[in-house]
C-alpha positions as semicolon CSV with decimal commas, in nm:
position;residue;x (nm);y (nm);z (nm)
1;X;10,440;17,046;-5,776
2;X;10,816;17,205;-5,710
3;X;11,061;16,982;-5,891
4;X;11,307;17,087;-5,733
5;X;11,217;16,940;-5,363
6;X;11,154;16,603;-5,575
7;X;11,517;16,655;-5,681
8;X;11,599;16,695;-5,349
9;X;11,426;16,364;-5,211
10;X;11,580;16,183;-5,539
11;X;11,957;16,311;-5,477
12;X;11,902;16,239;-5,091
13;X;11,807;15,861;-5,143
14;X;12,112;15,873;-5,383
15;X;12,376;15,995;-5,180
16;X;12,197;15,802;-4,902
17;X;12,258;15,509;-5,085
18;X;12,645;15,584;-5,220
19;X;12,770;15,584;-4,922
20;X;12,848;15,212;-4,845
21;X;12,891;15,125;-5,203
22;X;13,227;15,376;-5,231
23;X;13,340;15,392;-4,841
24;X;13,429;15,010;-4,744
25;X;13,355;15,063;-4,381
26;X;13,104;15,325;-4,241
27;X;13,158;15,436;-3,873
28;X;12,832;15,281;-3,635
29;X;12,874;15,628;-3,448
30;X;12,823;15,772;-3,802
31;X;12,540;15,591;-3,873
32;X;12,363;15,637;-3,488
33;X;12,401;16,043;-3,491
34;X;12,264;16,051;-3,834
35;X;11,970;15,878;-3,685
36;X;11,917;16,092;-3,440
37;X;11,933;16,367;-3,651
38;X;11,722;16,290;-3,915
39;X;11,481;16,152;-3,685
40;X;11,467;16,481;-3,455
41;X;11,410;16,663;-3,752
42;X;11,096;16,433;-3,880
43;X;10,918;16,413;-3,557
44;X;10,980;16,845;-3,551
45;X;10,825;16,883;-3,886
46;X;10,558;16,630;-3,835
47;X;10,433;16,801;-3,486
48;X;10,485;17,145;-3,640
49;X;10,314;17,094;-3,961
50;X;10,153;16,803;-4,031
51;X;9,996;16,728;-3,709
52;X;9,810;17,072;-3,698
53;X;9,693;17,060;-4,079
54;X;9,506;16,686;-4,035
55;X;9,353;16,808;-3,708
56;X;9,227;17,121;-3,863
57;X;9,071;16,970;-4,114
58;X;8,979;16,609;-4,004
59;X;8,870;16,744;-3,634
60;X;8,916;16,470;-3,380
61;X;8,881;16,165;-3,694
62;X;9,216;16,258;-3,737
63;X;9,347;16,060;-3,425
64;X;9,195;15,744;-3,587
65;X;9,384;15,765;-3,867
66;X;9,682;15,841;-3,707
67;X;9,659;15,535;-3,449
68;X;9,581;15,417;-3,789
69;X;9,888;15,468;-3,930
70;X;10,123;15,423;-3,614
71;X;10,036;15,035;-3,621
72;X;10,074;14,986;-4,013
73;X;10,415;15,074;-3,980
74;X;10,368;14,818;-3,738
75;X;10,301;14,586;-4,003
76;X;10,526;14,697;-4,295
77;X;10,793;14,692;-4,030
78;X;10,785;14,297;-4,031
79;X;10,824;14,287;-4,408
80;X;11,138;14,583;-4,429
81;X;11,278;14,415;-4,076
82;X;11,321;14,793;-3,949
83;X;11,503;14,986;-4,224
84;X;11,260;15,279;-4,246
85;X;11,407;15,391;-3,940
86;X;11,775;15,375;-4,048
87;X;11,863;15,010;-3,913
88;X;11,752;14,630;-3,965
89;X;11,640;14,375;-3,672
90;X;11,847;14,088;-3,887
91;X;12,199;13,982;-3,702
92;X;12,509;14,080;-3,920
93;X;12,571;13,708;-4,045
94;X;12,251;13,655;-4,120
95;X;12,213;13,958;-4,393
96;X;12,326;13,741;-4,657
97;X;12,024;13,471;-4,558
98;X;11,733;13,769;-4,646
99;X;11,437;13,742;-4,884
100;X;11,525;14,024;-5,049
101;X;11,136;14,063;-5,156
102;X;10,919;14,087;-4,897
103;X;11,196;14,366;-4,760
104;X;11,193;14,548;-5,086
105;X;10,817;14,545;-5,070
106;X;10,768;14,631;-4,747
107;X;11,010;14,926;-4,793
108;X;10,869;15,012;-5,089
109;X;10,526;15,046;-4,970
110;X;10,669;15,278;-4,695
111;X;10,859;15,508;-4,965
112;X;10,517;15,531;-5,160
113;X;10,387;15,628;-4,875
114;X;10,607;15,903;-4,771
115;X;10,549;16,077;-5,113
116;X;10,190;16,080;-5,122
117;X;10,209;16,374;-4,869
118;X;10,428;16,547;-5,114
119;X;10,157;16,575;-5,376
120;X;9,889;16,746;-5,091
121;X;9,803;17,086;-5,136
122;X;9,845;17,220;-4,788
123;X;9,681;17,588;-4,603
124;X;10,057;17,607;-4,395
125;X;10,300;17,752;-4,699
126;X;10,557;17,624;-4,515
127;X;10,414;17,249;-4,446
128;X;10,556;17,144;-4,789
129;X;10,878;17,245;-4,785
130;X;10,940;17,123;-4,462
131;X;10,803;16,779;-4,520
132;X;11,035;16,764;-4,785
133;X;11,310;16,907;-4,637
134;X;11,248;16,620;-4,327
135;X;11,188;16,333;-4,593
136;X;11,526;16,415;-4,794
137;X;11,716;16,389;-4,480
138;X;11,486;16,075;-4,334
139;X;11,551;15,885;-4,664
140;X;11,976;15,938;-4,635
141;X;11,998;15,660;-4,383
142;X;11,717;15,483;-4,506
143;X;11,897;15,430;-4,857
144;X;12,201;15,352;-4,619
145;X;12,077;15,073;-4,426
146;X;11,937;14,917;-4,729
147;X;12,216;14,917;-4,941
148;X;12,443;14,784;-4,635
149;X;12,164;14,510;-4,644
150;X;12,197;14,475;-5,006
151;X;12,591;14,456;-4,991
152;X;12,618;14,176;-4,726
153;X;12,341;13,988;-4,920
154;X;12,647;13,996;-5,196
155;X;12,485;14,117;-5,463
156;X;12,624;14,266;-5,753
157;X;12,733;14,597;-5,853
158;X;12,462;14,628;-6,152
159;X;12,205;14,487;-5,879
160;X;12,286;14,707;-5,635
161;X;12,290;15,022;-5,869
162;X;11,898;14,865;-6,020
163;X;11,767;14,814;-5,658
164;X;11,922;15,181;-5,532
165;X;11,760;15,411;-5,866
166;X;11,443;15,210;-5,828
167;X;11,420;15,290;-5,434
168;X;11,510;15,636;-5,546
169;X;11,189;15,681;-5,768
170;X;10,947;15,549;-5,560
171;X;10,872;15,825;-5,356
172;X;10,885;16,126;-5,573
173;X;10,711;15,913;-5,836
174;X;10,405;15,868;-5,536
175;X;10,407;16,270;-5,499
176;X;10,336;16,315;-5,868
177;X;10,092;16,087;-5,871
178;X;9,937;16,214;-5,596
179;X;9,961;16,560;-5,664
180;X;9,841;16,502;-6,076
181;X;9,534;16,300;-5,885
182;X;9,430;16,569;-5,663
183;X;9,416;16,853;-5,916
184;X;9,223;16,643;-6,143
185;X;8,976;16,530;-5,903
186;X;8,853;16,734;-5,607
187;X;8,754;16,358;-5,424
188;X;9,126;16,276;-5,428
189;X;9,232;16,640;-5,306
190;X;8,999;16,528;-5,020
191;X;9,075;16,176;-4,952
192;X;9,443;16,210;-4,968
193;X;9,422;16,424;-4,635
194;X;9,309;16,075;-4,443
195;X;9,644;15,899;-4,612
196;X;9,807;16,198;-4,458
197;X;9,729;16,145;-4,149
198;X;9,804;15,781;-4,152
199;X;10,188;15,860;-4,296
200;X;10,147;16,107;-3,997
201;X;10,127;15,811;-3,770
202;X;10,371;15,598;-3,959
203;X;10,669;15,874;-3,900
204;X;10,568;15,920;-3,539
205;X;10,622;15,544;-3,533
206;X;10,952;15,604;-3,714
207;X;11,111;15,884;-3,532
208;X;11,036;15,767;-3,149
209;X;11,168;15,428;-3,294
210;X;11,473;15,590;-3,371
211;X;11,500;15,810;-3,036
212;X;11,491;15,494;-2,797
213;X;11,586;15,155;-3,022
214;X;11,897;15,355;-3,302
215;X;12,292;15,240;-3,095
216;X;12,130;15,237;-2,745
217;X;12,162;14,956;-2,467
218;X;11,862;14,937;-2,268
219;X;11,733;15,249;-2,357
220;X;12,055;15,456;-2,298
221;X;12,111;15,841;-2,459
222;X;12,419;15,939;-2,515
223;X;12,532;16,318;-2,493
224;X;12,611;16,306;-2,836
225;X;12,330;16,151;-2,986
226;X;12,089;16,392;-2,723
227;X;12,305;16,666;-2,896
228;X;12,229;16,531;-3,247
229;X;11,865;16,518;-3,174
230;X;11,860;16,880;-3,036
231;X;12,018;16,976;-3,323
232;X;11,771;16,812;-3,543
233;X;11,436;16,956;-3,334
234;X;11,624;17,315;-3,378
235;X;11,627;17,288;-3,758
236;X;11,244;17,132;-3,725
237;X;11,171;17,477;-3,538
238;X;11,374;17,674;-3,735
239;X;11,058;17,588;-4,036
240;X;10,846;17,744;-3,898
241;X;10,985;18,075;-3,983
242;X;10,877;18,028;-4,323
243;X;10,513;18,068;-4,206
């Protein structure tokens, strides 16, 4: 296991996560184009990397578990009210109304997901430093969105800073975990590679969510968010000179 991408992912959700607890009022078009991006990028490593490893090695199972997947984001969706994919379903005034449990578990449960992947041992050098590289910049406006949650739920400063380093962990501490488990026993090496493919299904679910729902009426692209998402599928494609 490379600390340093776990660094990365921890330093992402960070920053992620300082940015509305020191600027007092984040720009939506901010917020939308960092979407996009992060979302192009996602799908693009997911499609590039992921997506050929669990087929290669799963064979045609593989779209099970990815169906799989796509509809338990379904589910953990309903508990986290959308914030895996940078933005909640609650209305403004009702933020401060939030059962700040069920969201932190379901968004929990979604983080712990996300770093299982990071503990796999993959045959595509570059799949893991991809990944990362497209879960650091997934989890910037994840952390965002919930701490703009967390804010307009009013709570305080010590609260905010517990809920924010405890996010952080989660995902990184699933990667070691997962990685420590699959070295020690071959069984876990090999199971782990069906949880793959069902976090393979829960960031398709993410990203398209994000191309078609993220500061859209009816379905509407801007030029700049089609730019931002170009931009991010580039970078995606740009991985896979590390092969």
């Amino acid at each position: 296991m490379n600390w340093n991408y776990l660094i990365l992912v921890l330093a992402a959700t960070v920053a992620g996560g300082l940015i509305p607890m020191t600027i007092k009022r984040v720009s939506a078009n901010f917020s939308i184009y960092l979407l996009a991006f992060t979302g192009a990028f996602l799908f693009g490593v997911v499609i590039m990397h992921l997506l050929p490893e669990v087929y290669h090695e799963l064979g045609h199972q593989a779209g099970i578990y990815i169906v799989l997947g796509f509809f338990l984001q379904v589910f953990l969706q309903q508990l986290s009210h959308g914030m895996e994919h940078g933005h909640t379903h609650l209305p403004q005034e009702h933020h401060h109304h939030i059962a700040v449990t069920p969201l932190l578990l379901g968004l929990s449960i979604h983080a712990f997901m996300e770093g299982i992947p990071l503990g796999f041992k993959y045959d595509d050098q570059s799949a893991l430093p991809s990944l990362m590289a497209g879960v650091a910049a997934h989890k910037i406006p994840e952390a965002l969105t919930l701490m703009t949650v967390m804010i307009h739920a009013h709570k305080k400063r010590s609260e905010l800073w517990s809920i924010l380093v405890c996010f952080a962990l989660v995902t990184p501490i699933a990667a070691l975990l997962a990685g420590w488990m699959g070295n020690r026993f071959e069984v876990v090496q090999h199971y782990l590679l069906y949880v793959v493919a069902l976090v393979v299904g829960a960031f398709l679910h993410i990203s398209t969510t994000i191309f078609y729902e993220s500061g859209t009426k009816h379905h509407e692209l801007s030029r700049k968010k089609v730019l931002a998402i170009a931009i991010g599928l580039l970078l995606a494609f740009l991985t896979l000179i590390f092969e």
